[in-house]
CSV table of C-alpha atoms in Angstrom, one decimal:
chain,number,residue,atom,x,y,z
W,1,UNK,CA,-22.1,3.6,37.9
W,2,UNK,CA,-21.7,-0.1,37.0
W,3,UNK,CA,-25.6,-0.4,36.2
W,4,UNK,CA,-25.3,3.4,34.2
W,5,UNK,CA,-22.5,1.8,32.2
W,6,UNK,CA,-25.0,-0.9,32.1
W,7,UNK,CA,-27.5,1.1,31.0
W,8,UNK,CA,-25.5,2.2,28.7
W,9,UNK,CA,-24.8,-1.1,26.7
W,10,UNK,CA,-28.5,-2.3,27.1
W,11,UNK,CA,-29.1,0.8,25.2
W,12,UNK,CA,-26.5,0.2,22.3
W,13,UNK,CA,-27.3,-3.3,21.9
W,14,UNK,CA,-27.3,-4.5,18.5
W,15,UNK,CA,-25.8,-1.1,17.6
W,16,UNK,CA,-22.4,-1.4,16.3
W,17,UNK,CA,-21.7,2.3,15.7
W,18,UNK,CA,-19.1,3.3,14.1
W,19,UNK,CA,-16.2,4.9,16.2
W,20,UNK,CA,-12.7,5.5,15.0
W,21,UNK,CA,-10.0,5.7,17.7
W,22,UNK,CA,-6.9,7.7,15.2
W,23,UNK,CA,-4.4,6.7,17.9
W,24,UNK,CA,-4.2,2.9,17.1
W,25,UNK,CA,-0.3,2.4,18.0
W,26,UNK,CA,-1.3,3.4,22.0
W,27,UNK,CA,-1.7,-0.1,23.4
W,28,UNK,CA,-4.7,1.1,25.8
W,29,UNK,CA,-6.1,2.2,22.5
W,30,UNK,CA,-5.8,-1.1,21.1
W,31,UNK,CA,-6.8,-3.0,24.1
W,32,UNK,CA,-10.4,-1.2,24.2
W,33,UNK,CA,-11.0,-1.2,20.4
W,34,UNK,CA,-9.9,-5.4,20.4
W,35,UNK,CA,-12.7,-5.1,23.3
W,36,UNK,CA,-14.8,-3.2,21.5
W,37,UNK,CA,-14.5,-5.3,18.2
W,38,UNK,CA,-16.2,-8.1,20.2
W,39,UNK,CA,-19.3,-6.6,21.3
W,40,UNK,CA,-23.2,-5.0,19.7
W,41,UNK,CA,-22.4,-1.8,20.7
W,42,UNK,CA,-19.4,-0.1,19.2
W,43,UNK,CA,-17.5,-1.0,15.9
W,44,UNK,CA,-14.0,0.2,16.3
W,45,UNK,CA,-12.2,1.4,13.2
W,46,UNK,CA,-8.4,2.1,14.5
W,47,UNK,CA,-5.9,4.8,12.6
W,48,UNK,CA,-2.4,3.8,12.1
W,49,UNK,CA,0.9,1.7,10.3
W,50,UNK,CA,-0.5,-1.7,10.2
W,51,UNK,CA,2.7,-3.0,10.6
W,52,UNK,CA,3.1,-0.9,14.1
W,53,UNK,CA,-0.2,-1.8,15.2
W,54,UNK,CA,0.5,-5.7,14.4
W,55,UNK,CA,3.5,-5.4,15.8
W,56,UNK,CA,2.0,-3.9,19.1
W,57,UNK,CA,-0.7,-6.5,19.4
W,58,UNK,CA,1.7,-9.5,19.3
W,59,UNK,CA,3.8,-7.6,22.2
W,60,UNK,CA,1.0,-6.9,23.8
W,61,UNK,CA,-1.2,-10.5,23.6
W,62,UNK,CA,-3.9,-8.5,21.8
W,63,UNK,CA,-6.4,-9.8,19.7
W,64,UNK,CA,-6.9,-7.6,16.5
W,65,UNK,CA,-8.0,-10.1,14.2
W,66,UNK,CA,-11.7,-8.8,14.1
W,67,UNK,CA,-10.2,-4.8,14.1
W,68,UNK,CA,-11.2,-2.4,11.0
W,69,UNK,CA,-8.0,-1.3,10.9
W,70,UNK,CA,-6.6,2.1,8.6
W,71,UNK,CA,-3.4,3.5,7.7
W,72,UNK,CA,-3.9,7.3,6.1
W,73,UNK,CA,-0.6,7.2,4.9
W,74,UNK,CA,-1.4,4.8,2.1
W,75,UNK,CA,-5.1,4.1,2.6
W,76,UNK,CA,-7.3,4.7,-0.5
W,77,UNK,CA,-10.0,6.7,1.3
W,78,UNK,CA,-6.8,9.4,1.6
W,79,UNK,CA,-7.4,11.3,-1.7
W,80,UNK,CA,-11.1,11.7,-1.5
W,81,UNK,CA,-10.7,12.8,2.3
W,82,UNK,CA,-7.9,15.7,1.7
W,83,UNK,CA,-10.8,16.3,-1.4
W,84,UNK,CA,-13.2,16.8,0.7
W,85,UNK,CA,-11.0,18.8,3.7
W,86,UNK,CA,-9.7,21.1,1.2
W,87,UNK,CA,-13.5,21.9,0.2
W,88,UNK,CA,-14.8,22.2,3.8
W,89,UNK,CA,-11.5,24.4,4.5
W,90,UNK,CA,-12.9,26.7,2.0
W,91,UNK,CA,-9.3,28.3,0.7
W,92,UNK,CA,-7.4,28.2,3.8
W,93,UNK,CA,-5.1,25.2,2.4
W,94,UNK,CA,-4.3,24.2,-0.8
W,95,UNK,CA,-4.0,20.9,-2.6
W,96,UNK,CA,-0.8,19.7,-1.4
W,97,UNK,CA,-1.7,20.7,2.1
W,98,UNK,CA,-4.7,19.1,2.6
W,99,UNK,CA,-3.0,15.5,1.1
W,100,UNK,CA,-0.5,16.3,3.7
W,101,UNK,CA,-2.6,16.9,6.4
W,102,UNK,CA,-5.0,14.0,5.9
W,103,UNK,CA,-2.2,11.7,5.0
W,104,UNK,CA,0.4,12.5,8.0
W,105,UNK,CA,-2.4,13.9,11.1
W,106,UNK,CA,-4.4,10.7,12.5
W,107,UNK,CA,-6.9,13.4,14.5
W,108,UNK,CA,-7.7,15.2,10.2
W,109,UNK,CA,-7.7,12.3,9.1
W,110,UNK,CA,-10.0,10.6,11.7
W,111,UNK,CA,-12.4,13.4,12.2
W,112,UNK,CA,-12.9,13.3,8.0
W,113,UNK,CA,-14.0,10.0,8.6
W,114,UNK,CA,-16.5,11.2,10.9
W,115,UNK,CA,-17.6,14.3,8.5
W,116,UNK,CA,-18.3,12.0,5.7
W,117,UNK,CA,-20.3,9.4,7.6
W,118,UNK,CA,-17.5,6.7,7.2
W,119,UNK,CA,-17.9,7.0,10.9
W,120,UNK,CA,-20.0,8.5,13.2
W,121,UNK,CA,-18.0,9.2,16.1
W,122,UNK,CA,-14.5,9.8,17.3
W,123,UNK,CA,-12.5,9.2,20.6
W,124,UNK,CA,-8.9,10.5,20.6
W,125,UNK,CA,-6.4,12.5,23.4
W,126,UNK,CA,-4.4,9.7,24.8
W,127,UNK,CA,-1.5,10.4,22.8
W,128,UNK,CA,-2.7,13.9,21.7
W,129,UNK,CA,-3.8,17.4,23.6
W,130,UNK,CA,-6.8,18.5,23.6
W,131,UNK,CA,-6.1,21.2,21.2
W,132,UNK,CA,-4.8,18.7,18.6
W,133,UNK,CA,-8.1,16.8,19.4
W,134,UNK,CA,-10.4,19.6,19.3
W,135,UNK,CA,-9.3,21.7,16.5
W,136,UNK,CA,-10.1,19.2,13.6
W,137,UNK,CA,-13.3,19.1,15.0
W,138,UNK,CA,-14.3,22.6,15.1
W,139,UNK,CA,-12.6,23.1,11.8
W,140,UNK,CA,-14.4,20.1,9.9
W,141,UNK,CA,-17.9,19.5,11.8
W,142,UNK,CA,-18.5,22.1,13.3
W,143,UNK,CA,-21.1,22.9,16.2
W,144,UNK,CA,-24.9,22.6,16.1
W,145,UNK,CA,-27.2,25.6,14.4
W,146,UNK,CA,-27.8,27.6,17.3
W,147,UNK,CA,-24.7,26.4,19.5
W,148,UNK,CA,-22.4,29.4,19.5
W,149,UNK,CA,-19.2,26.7,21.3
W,150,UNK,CA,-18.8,23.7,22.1
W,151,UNK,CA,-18.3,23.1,25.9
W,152,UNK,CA,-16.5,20.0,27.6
W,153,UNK,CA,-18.4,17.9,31.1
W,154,UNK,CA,-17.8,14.9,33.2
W,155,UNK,CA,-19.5,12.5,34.5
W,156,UNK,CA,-18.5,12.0,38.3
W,157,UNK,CA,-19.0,8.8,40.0
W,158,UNK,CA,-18.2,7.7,43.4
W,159,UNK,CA,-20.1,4.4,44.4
W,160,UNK,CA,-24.1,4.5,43.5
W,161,UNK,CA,-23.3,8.8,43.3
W,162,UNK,CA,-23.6,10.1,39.8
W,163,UNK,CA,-22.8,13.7,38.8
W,164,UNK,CA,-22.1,16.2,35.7
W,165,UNK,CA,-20.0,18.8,36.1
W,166,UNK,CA,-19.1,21.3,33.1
W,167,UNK,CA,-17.3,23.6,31.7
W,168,UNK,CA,-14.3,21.6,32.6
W,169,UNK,CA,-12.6,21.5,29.7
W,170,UNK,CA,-12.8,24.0,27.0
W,171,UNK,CA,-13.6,27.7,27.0
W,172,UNK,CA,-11.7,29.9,29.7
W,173,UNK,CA,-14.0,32.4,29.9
W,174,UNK,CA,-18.2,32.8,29.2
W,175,UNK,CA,-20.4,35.3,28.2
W,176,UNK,CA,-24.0,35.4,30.4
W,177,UNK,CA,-25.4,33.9,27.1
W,178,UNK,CA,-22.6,31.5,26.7
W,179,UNK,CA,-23.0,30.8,30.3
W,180,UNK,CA,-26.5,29.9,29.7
W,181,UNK,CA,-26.1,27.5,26.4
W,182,UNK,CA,-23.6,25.2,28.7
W,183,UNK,CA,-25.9,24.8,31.2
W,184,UNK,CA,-28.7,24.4,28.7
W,185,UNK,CA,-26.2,22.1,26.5
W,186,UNK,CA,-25.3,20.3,29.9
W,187,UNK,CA,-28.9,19.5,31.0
W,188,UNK,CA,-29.8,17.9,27.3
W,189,UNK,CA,-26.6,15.7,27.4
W,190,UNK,CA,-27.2,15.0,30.2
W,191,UNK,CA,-31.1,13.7,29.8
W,192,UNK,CA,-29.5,12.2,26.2
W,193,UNK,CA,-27.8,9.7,28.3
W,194,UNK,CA,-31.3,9.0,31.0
W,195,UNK,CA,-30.5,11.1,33.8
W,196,UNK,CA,-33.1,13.5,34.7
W,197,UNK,CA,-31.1,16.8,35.3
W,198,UNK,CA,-31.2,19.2,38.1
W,199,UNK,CA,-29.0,22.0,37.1
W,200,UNK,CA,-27.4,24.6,39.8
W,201,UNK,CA,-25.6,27.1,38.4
W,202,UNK,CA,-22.7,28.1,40.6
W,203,UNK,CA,-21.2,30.7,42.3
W,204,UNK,CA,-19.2,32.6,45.4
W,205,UNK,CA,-23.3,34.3,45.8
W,206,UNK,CA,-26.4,32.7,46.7
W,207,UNK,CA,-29.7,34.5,45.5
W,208,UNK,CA,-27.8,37.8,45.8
W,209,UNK,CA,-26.3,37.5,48.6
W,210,UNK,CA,-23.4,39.3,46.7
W,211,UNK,CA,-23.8,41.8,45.0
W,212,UNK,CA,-20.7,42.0,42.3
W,213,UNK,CA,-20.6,41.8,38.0
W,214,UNK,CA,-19.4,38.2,38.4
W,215,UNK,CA,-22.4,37.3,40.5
W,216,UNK,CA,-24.8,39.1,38.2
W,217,UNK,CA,-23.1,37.2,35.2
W,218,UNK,CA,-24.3,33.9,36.9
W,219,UNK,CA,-27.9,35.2,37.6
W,220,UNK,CA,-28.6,36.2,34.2
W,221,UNK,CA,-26.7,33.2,33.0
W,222,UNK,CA,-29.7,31.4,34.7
W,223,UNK,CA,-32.6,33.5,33.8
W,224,UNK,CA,-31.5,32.7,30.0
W,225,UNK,CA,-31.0,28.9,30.5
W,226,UNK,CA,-34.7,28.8,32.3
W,227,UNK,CA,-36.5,30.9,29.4
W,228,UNK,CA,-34.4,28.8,26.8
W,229,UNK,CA,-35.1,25.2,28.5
W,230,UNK,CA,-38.4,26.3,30.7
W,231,UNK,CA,-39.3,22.3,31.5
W,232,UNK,CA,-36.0,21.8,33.3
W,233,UNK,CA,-35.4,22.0,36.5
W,234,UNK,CA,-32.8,24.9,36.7
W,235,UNK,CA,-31.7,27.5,39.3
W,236,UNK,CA,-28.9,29.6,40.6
W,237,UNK,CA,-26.5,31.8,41.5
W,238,UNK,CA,-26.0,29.5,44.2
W,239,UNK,CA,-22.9,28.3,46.3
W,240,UNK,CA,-22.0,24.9,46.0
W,241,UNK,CA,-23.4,24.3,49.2
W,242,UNK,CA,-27.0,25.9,48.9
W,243,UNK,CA,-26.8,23.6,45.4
W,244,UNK,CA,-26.3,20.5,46.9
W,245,UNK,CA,-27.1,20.2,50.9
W,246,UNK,CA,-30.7,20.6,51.8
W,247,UNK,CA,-30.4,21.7,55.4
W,248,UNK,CA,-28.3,24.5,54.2
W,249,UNK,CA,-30.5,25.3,50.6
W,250,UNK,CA,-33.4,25.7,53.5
W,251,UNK,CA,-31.4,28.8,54.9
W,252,UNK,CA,-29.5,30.2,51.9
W,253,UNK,CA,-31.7,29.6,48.8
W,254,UNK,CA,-35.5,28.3,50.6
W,255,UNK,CA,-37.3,29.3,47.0
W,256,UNK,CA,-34.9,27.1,45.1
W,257,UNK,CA,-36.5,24.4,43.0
W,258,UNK,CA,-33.2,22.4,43.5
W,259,UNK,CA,-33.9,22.1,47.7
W,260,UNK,CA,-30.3,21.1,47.8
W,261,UNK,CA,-30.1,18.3,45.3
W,262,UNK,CA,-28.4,19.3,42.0
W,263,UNK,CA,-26.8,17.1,40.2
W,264,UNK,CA,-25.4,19.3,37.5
W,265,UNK,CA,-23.1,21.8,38.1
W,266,UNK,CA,-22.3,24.6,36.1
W,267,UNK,CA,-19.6,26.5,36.4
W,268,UNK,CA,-18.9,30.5,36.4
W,269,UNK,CA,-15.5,29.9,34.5
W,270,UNK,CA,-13.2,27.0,33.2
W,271,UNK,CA,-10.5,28.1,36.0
W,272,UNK,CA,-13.4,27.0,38.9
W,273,UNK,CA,-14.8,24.2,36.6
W,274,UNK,CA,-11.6,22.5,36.2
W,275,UNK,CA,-10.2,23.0,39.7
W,276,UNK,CA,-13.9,21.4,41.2
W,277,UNK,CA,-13.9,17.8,39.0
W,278,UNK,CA,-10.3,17.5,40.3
W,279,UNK,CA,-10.9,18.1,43.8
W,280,UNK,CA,-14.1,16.0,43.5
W,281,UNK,CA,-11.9,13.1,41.7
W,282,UNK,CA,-8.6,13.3,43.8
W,283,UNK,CA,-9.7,14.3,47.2
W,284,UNK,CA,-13.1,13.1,47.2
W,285,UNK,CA,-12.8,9.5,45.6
W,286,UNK,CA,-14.7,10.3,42.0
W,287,UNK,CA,-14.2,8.5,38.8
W,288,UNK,CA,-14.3,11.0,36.1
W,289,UNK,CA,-15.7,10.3,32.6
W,290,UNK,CA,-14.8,13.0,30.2
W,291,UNK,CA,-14.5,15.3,29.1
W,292,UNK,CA,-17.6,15.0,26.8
W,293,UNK,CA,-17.7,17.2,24.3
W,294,UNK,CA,-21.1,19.0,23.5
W,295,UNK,CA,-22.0,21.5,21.3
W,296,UNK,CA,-20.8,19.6,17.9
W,297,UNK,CA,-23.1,18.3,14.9
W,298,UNK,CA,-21.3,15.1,15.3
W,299,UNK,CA,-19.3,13.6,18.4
W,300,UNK,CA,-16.2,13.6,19.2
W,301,UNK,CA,-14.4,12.9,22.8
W,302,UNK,CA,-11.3,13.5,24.5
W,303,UNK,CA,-9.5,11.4,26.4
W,304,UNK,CA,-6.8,12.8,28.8
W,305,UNK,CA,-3.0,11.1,28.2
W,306,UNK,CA,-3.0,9.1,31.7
W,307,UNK,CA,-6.3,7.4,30.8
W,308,UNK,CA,-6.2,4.0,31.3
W,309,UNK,CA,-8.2,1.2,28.9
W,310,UNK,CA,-11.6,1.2,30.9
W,311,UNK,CA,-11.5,4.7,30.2
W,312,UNK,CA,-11.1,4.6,26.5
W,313,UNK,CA,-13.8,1.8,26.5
W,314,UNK,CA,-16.2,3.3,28.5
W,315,UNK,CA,-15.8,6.5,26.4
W,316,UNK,CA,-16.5,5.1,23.5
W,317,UNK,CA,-19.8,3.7,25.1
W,318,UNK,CA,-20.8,7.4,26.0
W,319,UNK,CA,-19.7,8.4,22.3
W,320,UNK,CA,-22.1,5.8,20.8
W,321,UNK,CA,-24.7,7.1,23.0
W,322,UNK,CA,-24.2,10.4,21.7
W,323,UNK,CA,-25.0,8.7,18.2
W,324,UNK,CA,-27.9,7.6,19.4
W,325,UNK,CA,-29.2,10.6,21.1
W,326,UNK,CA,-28.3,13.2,17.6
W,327,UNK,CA,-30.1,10.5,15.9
W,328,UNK,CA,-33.4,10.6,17.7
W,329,UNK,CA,-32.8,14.2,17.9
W,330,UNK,CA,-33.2,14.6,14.4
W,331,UNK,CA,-36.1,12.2,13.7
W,332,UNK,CA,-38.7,13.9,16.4
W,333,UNK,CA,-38.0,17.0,14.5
């Protein structure tokens, strides 16, 4: 992992994209930004009361003095951002609402910032849920044409190890075709950030060896994502197991293209998703990075409430990277 996140800043060198972290009064916040604000790679822009955050960084020996830093509730960008919300919102709030909105909730405010390319990504959740994270996101920028939802994954690493696992974090419950966009979502994220992906699509069945709807849901899940993304390396139903050990993908699964070494794993449901990185990351020693959230026009991460500051920093690092990879999306097409 340490020459991925390596990797990583090589990458962004010289970048100094724009990420604005809305919960500038968290110190871990305001430890990684004051990082951050040192570097190529990332150019923090912190929301909050200047005073607070001044405050804070004195307590806290942190250096802010090279930090964008802004406060909605008096900043001039305010009126042209509730403007500009109240437009996207299309009707659903009025005036007064929006200047409310923008000028009271970081997250609005923040993820306007991001909408009108004041910045280009965002990184919130330490003080926040990720409802309050999400849902300015989804309302404001929206997901990609041809992205019906925007999914959540992890990056798991234990050592020289490096996995994805996803849907972690967002939808409860997938459609085949939804099924099929994560993993397809999952395995371009994943080669985005220069990983070549190997995606196993899981499941209680291997290759029919059960034969019940939720099984089925999972096969055609991975019939779609191989006619959607037919250069990838993709393959399931297959247990966890016949995805990942090759003595036991020689009994269970012996056409696979996998041969017992996936790394990406797709989920049948957020219930197994988010039970699996947990296991993986309390019982089995894993860092987790994530969730990263795919599926939007623009990026923007959550971070969970117990983070801690290498967290934040690193996140923002896989944000930037996100930048990046939309950017040369969209010129090679």
């Amino acid at each position: 992992m340490s020459n991925f996140i390596t990797n990583l800043k090589n990458n962004l060198h010289g970048e100094k994209i724009k990420i604005v972290f809305p919960e500038g009064i968290d110190k871990r916040i305001l430890t990684a930004a004051s990082q951050h604000s040192k570097n190529s790679y990332v150019h923090p822009i912190v929301l909050g009361d200047t005073d607070e955050i001044i405050r804070i960084a004195k307590e806290e020996n942190i250096d802010i003095d090279y930090l964008e830093i802004i406060n909605p509730a008096t900043s001039e960008l305010s009126q042209k951002l509730a403007d500009e919300f109240q437009t996207v919102r299309n009707g659903k709030v009025t005036a007064d609402q929006a200047v409310e909105i923008i000028g009271t909730n970081v997250n609005y405010f923040g993820t306007m910032l991001v909408h009108t390319n004041y910045a280009q990504g965002l990184v919130s959740g330490a003080m926040h849920s990720t409802p309050d994270t999400v849902r300015p996101a989804l309302q404001i920028i929206k997901t990609k044409e041809g992205v019906s939802k925007t999914s959540g994954i992890f990056f798991m690493r234990r050592d020289n190890e490096l996995y994805v696992m996803g849907d972690c974090a967002i939808n409860p419950t997938l459609t085949a075709d939804e099924l099929a966009e994560v993993a397809v979502e999952t395995a371009k994220t994943t080669a985005s950030f220069g990983v070549e992906p190997r995606v196993a699509l899981l499941s209680f069945s291997s290759k029919g060896s059960a034969k019940t709807e939720e099984a089925e849901r999972v096969r055609l899940a991975t019939e779609y994502a191989q006619n959607k993304l037919p250069d990838a390396i993709i393959d399931g139903e297959l247990q966890f197991d016949a995805a990942f050990v090759p003595s036991v993908a020689e009994k269970k699964s012996p056409n696979s293209p996998l041969k017992g070494n996936a790394n990406v794993f797709i989920f049948p449901s957020l219930e197994a998703g988010n039970i699996g990185y947990k296991i993986a990351q309390r019982l089995g020693g894993f860092e987790a990075y994530g969730p990263i959230l795919q599926g939007l026009r623009k990026p923007v991460n959550d971070l969970s409430r117990g983070t801690t500051t290498e967290e934040v920093y690193n996140l923002a690092l896989f944000t930037a990277t996100q930048v990046v990879a939309n950017r040369e999306g969209d010129s090679n097409e």
